[in-house]
Short mmCIF file of C-alpha atoms in Angstrom, two decimals:
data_model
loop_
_atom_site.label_atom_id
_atom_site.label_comp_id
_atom_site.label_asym_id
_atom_site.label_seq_id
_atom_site.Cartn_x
_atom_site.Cartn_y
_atom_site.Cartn_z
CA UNK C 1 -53.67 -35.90 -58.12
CA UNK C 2 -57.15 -36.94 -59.26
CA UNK C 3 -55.61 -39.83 -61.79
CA UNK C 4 -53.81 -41.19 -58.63
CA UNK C 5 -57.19 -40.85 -56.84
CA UNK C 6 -58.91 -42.98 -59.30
CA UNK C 7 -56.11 -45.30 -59.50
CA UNK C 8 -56.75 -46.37 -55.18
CA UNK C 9 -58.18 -49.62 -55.97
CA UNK C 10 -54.95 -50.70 -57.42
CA UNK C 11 -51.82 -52.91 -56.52
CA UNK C 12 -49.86 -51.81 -53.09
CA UNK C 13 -47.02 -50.03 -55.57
CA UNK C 14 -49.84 -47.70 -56.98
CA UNK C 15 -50.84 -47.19 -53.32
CA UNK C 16 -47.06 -46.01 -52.48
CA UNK C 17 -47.59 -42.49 -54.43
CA UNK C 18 -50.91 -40.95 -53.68
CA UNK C 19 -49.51 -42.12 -49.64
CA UNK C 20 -46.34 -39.31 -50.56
CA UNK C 21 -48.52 -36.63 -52.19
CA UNK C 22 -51.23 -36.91 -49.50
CA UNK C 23 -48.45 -36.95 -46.95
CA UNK C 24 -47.65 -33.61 -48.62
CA UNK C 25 -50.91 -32.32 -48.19
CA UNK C 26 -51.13 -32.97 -44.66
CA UNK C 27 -48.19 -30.98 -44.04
CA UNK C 28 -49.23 -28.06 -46.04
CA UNK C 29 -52.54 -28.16 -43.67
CA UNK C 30 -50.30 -28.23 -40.77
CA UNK C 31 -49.64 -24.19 -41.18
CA UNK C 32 -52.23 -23.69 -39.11
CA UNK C 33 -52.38 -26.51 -37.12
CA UNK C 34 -48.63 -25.47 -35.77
CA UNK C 35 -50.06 -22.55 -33.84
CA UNK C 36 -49.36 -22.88 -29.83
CA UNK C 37 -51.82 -25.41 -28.34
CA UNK C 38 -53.18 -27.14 -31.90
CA UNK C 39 -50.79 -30.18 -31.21
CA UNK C 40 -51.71 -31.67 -27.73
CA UNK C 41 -54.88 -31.36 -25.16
CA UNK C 42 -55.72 -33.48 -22.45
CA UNK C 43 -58.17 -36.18 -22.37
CA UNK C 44 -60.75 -36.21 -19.83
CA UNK C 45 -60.16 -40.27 -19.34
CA UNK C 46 -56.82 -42.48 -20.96
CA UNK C 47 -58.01 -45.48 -23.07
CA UNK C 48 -56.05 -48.24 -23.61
CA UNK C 49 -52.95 -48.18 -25.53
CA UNK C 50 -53.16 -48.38 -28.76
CA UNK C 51 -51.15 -50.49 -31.51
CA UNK C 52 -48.10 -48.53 -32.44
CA UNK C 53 -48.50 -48.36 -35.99
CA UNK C 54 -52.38 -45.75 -35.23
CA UNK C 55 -49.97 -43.51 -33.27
CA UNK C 56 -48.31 -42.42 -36.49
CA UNK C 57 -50.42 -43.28 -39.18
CA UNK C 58 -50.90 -40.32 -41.82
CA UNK C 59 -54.58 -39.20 -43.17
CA UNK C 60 -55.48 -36.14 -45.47
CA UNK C 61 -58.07 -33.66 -46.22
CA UNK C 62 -58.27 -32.37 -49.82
CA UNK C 63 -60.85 -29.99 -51.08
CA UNK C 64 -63.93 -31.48 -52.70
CA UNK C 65 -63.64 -28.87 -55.57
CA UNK C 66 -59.64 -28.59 -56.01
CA UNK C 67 -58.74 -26.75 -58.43
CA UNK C 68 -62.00 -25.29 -59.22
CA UNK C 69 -63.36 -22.51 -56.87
CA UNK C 70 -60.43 -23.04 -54.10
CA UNK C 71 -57.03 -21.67 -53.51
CA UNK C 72 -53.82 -22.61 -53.99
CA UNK C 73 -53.04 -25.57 -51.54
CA UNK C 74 -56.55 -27.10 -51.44
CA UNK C 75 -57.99 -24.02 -49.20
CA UNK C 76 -61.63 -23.02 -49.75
CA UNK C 77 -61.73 -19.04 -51.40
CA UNK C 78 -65.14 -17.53 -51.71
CA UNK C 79 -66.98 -14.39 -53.74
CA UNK C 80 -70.50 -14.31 -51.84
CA UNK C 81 -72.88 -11.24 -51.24
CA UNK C 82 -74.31 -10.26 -47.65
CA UNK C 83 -77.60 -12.73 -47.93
CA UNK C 84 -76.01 -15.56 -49.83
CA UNK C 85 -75.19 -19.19 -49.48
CA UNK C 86 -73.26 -21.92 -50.97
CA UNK C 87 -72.45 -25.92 -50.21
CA UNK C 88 -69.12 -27.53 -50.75
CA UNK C 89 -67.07 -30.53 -49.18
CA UNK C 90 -64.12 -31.76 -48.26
CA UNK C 91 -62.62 -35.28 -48.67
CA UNK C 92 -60.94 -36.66 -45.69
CA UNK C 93 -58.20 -39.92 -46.45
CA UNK C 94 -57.24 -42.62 -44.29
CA UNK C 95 -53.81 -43.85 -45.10
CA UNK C 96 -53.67 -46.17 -42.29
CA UNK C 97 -54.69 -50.10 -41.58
CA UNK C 98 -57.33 -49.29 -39.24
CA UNK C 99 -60.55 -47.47 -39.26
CA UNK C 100 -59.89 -44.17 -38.09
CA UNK C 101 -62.42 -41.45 -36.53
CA UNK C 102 -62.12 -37.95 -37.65
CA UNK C 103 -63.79 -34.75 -35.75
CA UNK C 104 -65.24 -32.28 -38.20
CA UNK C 105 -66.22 -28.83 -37.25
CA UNK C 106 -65.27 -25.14 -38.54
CA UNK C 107 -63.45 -22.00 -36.55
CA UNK C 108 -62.65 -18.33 -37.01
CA UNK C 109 -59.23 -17.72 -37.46
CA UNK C 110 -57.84 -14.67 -35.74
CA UNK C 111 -53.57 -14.25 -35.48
CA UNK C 112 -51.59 -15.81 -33.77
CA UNK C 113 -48.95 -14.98 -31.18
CA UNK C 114 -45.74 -14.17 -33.33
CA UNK C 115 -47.29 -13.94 -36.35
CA UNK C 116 -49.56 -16.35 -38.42
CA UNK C 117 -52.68 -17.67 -38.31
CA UNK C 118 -54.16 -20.30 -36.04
CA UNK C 119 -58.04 -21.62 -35.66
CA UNK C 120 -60.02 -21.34 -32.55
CA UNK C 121 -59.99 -23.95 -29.75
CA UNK C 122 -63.07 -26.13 -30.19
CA UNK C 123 -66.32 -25.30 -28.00
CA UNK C 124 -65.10 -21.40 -28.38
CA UNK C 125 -67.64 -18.67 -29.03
CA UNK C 126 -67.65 -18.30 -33.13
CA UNK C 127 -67.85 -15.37 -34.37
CA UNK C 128 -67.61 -15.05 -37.69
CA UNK C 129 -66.77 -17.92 -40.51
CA UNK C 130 -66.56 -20.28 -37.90
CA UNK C 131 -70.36 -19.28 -36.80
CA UNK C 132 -71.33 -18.97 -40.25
CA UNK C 133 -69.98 -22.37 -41.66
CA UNK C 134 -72.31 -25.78 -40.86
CA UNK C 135 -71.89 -29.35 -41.59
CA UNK C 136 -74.58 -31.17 -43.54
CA UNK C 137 -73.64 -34.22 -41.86
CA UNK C 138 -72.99 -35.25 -38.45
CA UNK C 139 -69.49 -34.04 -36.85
CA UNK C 140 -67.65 -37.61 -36.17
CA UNK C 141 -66.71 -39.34 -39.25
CA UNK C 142 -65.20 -42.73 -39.37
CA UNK C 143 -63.32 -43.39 -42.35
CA UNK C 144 -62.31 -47.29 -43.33
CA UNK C 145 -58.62 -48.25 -43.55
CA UNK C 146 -57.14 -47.48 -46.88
CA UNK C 147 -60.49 -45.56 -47.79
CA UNK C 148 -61.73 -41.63 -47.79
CA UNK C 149 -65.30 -40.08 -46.83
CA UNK C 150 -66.81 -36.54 -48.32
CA UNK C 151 -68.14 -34.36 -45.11
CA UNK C 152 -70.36 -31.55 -47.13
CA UNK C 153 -70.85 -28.26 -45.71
CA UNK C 154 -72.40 -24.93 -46.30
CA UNK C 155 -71.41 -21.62 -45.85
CA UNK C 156 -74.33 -18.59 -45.34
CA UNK C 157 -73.22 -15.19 -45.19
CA UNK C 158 -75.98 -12.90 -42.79
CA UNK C 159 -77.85 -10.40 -44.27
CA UNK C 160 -75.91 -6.68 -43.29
CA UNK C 161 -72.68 -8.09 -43.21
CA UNK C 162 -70.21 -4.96 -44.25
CA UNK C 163 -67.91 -5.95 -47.52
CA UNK C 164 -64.24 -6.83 -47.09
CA UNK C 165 -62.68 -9.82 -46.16
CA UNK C 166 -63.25 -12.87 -43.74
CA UNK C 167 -61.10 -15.73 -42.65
CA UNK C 168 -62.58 -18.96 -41.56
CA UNK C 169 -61.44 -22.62 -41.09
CA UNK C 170 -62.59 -26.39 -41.65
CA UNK C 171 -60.35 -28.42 -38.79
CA UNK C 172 -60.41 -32.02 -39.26
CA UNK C 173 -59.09 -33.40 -35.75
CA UNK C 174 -58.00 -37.08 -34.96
CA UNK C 175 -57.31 -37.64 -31.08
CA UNK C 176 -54.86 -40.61 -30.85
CA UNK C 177 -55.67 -42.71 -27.55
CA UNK C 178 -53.53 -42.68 -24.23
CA UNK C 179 -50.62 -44.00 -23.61
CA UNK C 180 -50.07 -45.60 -20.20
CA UNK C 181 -51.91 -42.95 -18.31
CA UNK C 182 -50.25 -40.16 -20.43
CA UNK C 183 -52.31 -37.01 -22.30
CA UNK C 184 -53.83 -37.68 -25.36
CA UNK C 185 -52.37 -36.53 -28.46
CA UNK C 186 -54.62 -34.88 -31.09
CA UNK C 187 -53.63 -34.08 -34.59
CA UNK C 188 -55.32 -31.13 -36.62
CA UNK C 189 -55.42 -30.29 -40.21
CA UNK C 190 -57.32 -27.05 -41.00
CA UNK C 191 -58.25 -25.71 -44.21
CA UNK C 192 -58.69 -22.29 -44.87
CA UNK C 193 -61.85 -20.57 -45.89
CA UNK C 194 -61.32 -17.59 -47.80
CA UNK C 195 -64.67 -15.35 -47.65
CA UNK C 196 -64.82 -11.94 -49.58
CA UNK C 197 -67.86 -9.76 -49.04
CA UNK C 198 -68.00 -7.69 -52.32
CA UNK C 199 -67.88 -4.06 -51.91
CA UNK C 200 -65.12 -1.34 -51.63
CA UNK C 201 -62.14 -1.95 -50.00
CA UNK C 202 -60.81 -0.56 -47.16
CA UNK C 203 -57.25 -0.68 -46.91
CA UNK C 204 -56.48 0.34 -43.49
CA UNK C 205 -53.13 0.51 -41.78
CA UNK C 206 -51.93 1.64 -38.37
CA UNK C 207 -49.00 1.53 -36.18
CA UNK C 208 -48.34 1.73 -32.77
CA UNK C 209 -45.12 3.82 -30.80
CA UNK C 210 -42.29 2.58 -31.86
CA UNK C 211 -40.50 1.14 -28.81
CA UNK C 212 -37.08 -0.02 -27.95
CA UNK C 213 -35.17 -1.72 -25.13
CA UNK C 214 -30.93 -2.41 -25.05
CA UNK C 215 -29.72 -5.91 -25.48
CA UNK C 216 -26.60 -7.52 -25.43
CA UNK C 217 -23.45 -6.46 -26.98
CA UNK C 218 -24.83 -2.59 -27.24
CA UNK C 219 -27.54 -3.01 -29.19
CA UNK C 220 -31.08 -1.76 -29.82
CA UNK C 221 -34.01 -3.75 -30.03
CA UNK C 222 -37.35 -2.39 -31.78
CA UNK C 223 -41.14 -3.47 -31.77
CA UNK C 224 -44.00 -1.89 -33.43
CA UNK C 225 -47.57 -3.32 -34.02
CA UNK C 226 -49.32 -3.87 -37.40
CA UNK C 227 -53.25 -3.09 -36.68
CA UNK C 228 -55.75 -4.04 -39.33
CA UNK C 229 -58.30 -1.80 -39.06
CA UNK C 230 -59.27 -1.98 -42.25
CA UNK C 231 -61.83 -4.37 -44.14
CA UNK C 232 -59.65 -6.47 -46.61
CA UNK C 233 -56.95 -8.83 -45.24
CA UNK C 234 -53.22 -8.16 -46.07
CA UNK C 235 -49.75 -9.38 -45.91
CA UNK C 236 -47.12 -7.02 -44.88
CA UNK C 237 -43.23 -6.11 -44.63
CA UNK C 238 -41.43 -3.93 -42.50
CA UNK C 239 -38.41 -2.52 -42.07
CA UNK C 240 -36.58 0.51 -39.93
CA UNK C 241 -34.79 3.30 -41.08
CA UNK C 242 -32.23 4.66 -39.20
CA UNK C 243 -30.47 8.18 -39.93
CA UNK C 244 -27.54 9.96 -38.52
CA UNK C 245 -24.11 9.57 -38.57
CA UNK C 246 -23.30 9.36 -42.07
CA UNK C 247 -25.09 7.61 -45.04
CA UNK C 248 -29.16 6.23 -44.29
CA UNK C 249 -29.10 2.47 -43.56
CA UNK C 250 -32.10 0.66 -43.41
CA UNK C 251 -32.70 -3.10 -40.81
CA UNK C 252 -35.46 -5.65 -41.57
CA UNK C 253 -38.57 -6.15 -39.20
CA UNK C 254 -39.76 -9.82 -38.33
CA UNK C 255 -41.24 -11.85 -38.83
CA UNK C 256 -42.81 -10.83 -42.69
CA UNK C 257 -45.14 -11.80 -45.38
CA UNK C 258 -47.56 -12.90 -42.67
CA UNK C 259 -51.46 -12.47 -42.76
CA UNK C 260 -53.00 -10.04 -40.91
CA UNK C 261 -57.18 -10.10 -40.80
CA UNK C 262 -59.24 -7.30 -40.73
CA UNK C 263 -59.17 -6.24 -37.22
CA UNK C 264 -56.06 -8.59 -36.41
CA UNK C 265 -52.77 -7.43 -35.39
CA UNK C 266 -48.99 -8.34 -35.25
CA UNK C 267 -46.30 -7.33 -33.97
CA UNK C 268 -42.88 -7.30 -35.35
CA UNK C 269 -39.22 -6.59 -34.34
CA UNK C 270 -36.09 -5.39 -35.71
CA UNK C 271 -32.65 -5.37 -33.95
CA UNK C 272 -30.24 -2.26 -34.91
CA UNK C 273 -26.35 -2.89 -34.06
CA UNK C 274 -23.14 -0.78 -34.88
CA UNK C 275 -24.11 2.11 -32.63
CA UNK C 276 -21.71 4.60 -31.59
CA UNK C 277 -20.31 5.54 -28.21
CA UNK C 278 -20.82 9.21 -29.11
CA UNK C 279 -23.56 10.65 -31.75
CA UNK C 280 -27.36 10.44 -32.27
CA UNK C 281 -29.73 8.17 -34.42
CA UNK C 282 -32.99 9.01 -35.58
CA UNK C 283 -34.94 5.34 -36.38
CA UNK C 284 -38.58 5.54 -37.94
CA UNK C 285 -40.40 2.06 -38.63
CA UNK C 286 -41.88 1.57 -42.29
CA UNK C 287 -44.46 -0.80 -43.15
CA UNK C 288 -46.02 -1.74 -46.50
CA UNK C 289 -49.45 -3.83 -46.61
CA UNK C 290 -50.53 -6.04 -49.12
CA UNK C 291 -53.59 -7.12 -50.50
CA UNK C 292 -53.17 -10.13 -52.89
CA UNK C 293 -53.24 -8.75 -56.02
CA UNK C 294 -54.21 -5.58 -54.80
CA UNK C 295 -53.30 -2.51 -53.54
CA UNK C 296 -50.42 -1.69 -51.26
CA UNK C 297 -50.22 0.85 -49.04
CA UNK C 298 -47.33 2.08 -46.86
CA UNK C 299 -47.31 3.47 -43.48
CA UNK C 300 -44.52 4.98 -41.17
CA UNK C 301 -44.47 5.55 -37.12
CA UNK C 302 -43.17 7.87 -35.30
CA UNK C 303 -39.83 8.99 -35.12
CA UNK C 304 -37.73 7.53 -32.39
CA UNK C 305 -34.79 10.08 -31.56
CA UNK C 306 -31.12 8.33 -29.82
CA UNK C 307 -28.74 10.40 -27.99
CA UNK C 308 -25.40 8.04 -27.31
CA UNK C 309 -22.64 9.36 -25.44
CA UNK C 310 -20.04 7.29 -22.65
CA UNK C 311 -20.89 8.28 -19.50
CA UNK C 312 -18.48 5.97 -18.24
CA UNK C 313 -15.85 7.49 -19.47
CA UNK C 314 -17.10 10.52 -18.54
CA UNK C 315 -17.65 10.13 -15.06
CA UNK C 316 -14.36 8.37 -14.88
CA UNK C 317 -12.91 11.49 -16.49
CA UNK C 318 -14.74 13.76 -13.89
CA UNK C 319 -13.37 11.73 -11.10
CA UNK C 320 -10.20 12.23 -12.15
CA UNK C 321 -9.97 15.82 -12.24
CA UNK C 322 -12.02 16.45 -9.25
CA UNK C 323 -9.46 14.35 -7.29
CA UNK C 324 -6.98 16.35 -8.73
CA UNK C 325 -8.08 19.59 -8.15
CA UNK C 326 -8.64 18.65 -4.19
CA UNK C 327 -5.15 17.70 -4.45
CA UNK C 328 -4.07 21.01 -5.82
CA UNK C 329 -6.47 22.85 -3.46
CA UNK C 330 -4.72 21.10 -0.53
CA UNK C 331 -1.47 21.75 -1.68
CA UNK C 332 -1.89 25.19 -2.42
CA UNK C 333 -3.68 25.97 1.26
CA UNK C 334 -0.86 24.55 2.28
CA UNK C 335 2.20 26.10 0.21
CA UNK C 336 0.19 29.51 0.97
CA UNK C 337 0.69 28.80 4.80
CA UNK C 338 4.44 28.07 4.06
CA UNK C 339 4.98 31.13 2.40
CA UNK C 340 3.45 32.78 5.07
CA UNK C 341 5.74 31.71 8.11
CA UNK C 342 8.65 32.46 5.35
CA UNK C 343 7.50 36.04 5.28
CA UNK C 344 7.29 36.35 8.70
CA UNK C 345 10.87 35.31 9.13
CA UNK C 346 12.76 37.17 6.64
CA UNK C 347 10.85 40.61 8.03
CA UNK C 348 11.89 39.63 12.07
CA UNK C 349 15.58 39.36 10.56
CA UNK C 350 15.65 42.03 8.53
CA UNK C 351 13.98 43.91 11.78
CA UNK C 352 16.89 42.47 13.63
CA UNK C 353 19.41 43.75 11.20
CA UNK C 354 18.21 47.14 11.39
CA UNK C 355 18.70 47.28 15.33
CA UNK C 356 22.53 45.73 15.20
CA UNK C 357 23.26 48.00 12.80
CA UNK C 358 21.66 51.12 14.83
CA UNK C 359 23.90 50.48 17.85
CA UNK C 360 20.67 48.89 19.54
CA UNK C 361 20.80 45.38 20.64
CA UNK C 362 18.00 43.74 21.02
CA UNK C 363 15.43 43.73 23.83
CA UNK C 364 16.60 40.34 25.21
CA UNK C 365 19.81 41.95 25.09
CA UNK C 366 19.40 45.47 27.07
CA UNK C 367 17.31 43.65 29.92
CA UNK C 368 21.04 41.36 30.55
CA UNK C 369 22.99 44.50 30.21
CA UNK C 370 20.97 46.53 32.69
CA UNK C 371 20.99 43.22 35.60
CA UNK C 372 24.65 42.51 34.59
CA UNK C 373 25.50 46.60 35.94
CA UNK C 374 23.56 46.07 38.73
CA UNK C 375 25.12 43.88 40.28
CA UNK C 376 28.65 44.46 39.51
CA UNK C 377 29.05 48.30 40.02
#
């Protein structure tokens, strides 16, 4: 990277590489700059439009001591006591034609909104790094076509602050003018910086209830959140494990492997299908933090307890039988009744047998035979 560096002032197919692997380092800044609202703001006035080859034109900021006291991918990573104070810089490239102006200034860095990391908004209330971080220089840099500038900075850690870990950023903005009337565009490359407070580390994990909600096709979606309350920052994976109804399976929680600060959250989710229409699951989220080659630590929540069964088909089932049982209820009230008038029938004949066979007709019959005499002597 350096050799191309030193090889700028060359012919336009020398030009051609360090333009690909500065390209590359833009988009490797971009990880932060991707967070919701680090693309696009509004500008207070539209300027004219601008020639369409500034619109898209590519820069770069590299770290001014790559490869010696910063991370991996040309962030800034710092060892400094409560108290103490060091200077650095960063080099900011202009691969366009045109003289570009660049808007330094540094941010805290809290997490974003599924997962990740993402800078503060400009003009916010700095906190930490952000507060703690100044430029040397003014905060507009204008960088020549083809060429680079160095923007030098400090970084002063108060006296009293408690050990563990700090995240901080350097954004380099460039606001592209407006476009007939239209929003202005601004594109932001931030750079980490890494700040560790030596002292003993806290690893500190907690989880919230583990919730759930149905969603399509029968199953069960889960969130939990990942709290920080340590002092050290950490990555983290999750996953749930789910119990009942035969062998232990085990689902993966999203999103993973992100950051989480030191009093930062993030929440993750897991979706758990195959359930049955009859049995129970018991589901329990795990997590395991991280601290870059450091210690882990692994946390579970509580125990979420499922009860499935198909009321449905249940309360079809119970409709059916109650209908039939009114059915046999009415029937039977009504057989009874026929039965009834039956027995009343078969004892007035057998009644009436009795008499005919006694001689004695019956009382219809006397009351004829006694008019009948009377009136034929």
């Amino acid at each position: 990277m350096n050799s191309r560096l030193r090889a700028r002032g060359g012919a336009t197919a020398t030009r051609r590489a360090p333009f690909r692997a500065l390209w590359s380092i833009l988009l490797a800044g971009l990880v932060l700059a991707s967070a919701p609202g680090a693309q696009a703001s509004p500008a207070p006035a539209p300027s004219p439009a601008p020639p369409e080859s500034a619109a898209g034109a590519p820069f770069g900021v590299k770290a001014g001591l790559y490869g010696l006291t910063t991370l991996t991918g040309g962030h800034f990573g710092y060892a400094l006591k409560a108290g103490a104070r060091i200077e650095d810089s960063a080099v900011i490239y202009n691969e366009s034609d045109e003289a570009r102006t660049f808007h330094v200034y540094g941010a805290d860095v809290a997490n974003a909104a599924g997962g990740g990391l993402a800078p503060a908004q400009e003009g916010g209330q700095m906190r930490g790094v952000g507060a703690w971080l100044k430029l040397d220089s003014e905060a507009t840099v204008t960088v020549q076509p083809k060429g680079n500038a160095t923007v030098r900075f400090s970084l002063a850690v108060p006296d009293g602050t408690p050990p563990g870990s700090y995240l901080g950023s350097l954004v380099t903005a460039l606001r592209t003018p407006a476009v007939s009337g239209t929003v202005n565009t601004e594109t932001r490359i931030a750079r980490l910086v890494q700040l560790t407070v030596p002292g003993t580390a806290d690893l500190r994990v907690s989880l919230t209830e583990l919730e759930h909600r149905p969603v399509g096709g029968g199953d069960e979606e889960f969130t939990v959140t990942v709290r920080n309350t340590g002092n050290v920052l950490y990555t983290f994976a999750g996953t749930l494990k789910v119990t009942g109804g035969g062998a232990a399976r085990t689902v993966p929680l999203t999103p993973t492997g992100i950051y989480v600060i030191p009093g930062g959250s993030a929440t993750i989710t897991g979706r758990l299908s195959g359930l049955p229409a009859l049995g129970r699951r018991a589901v329990t989220a795990s997590v395991t933090a991280t601290v870059p080659g450091g210690a882990t630590k692994t946390v579970e929540s509580g125990t979420v307890r499922l009860s499935y069964f198909p009321w449905l088909i249940a309360t079809l089932t119970a409709g059916a039988f109650l209908g039939l049982g009114l059915v046999l209820f009415i029937t039977r009230k009504r057989w009874r009744a026929r039965l009834r008038r039956r027995a009343e029938e078969r004892t007035a004949l057998r009644a009436l047998r009795r008499e005919l066979r006694a001689g004695h007709p019956p009382a219809d019959d006397r009351r004829e035979a006694r008019t009948g005499g009377a009136e034929h002597p």
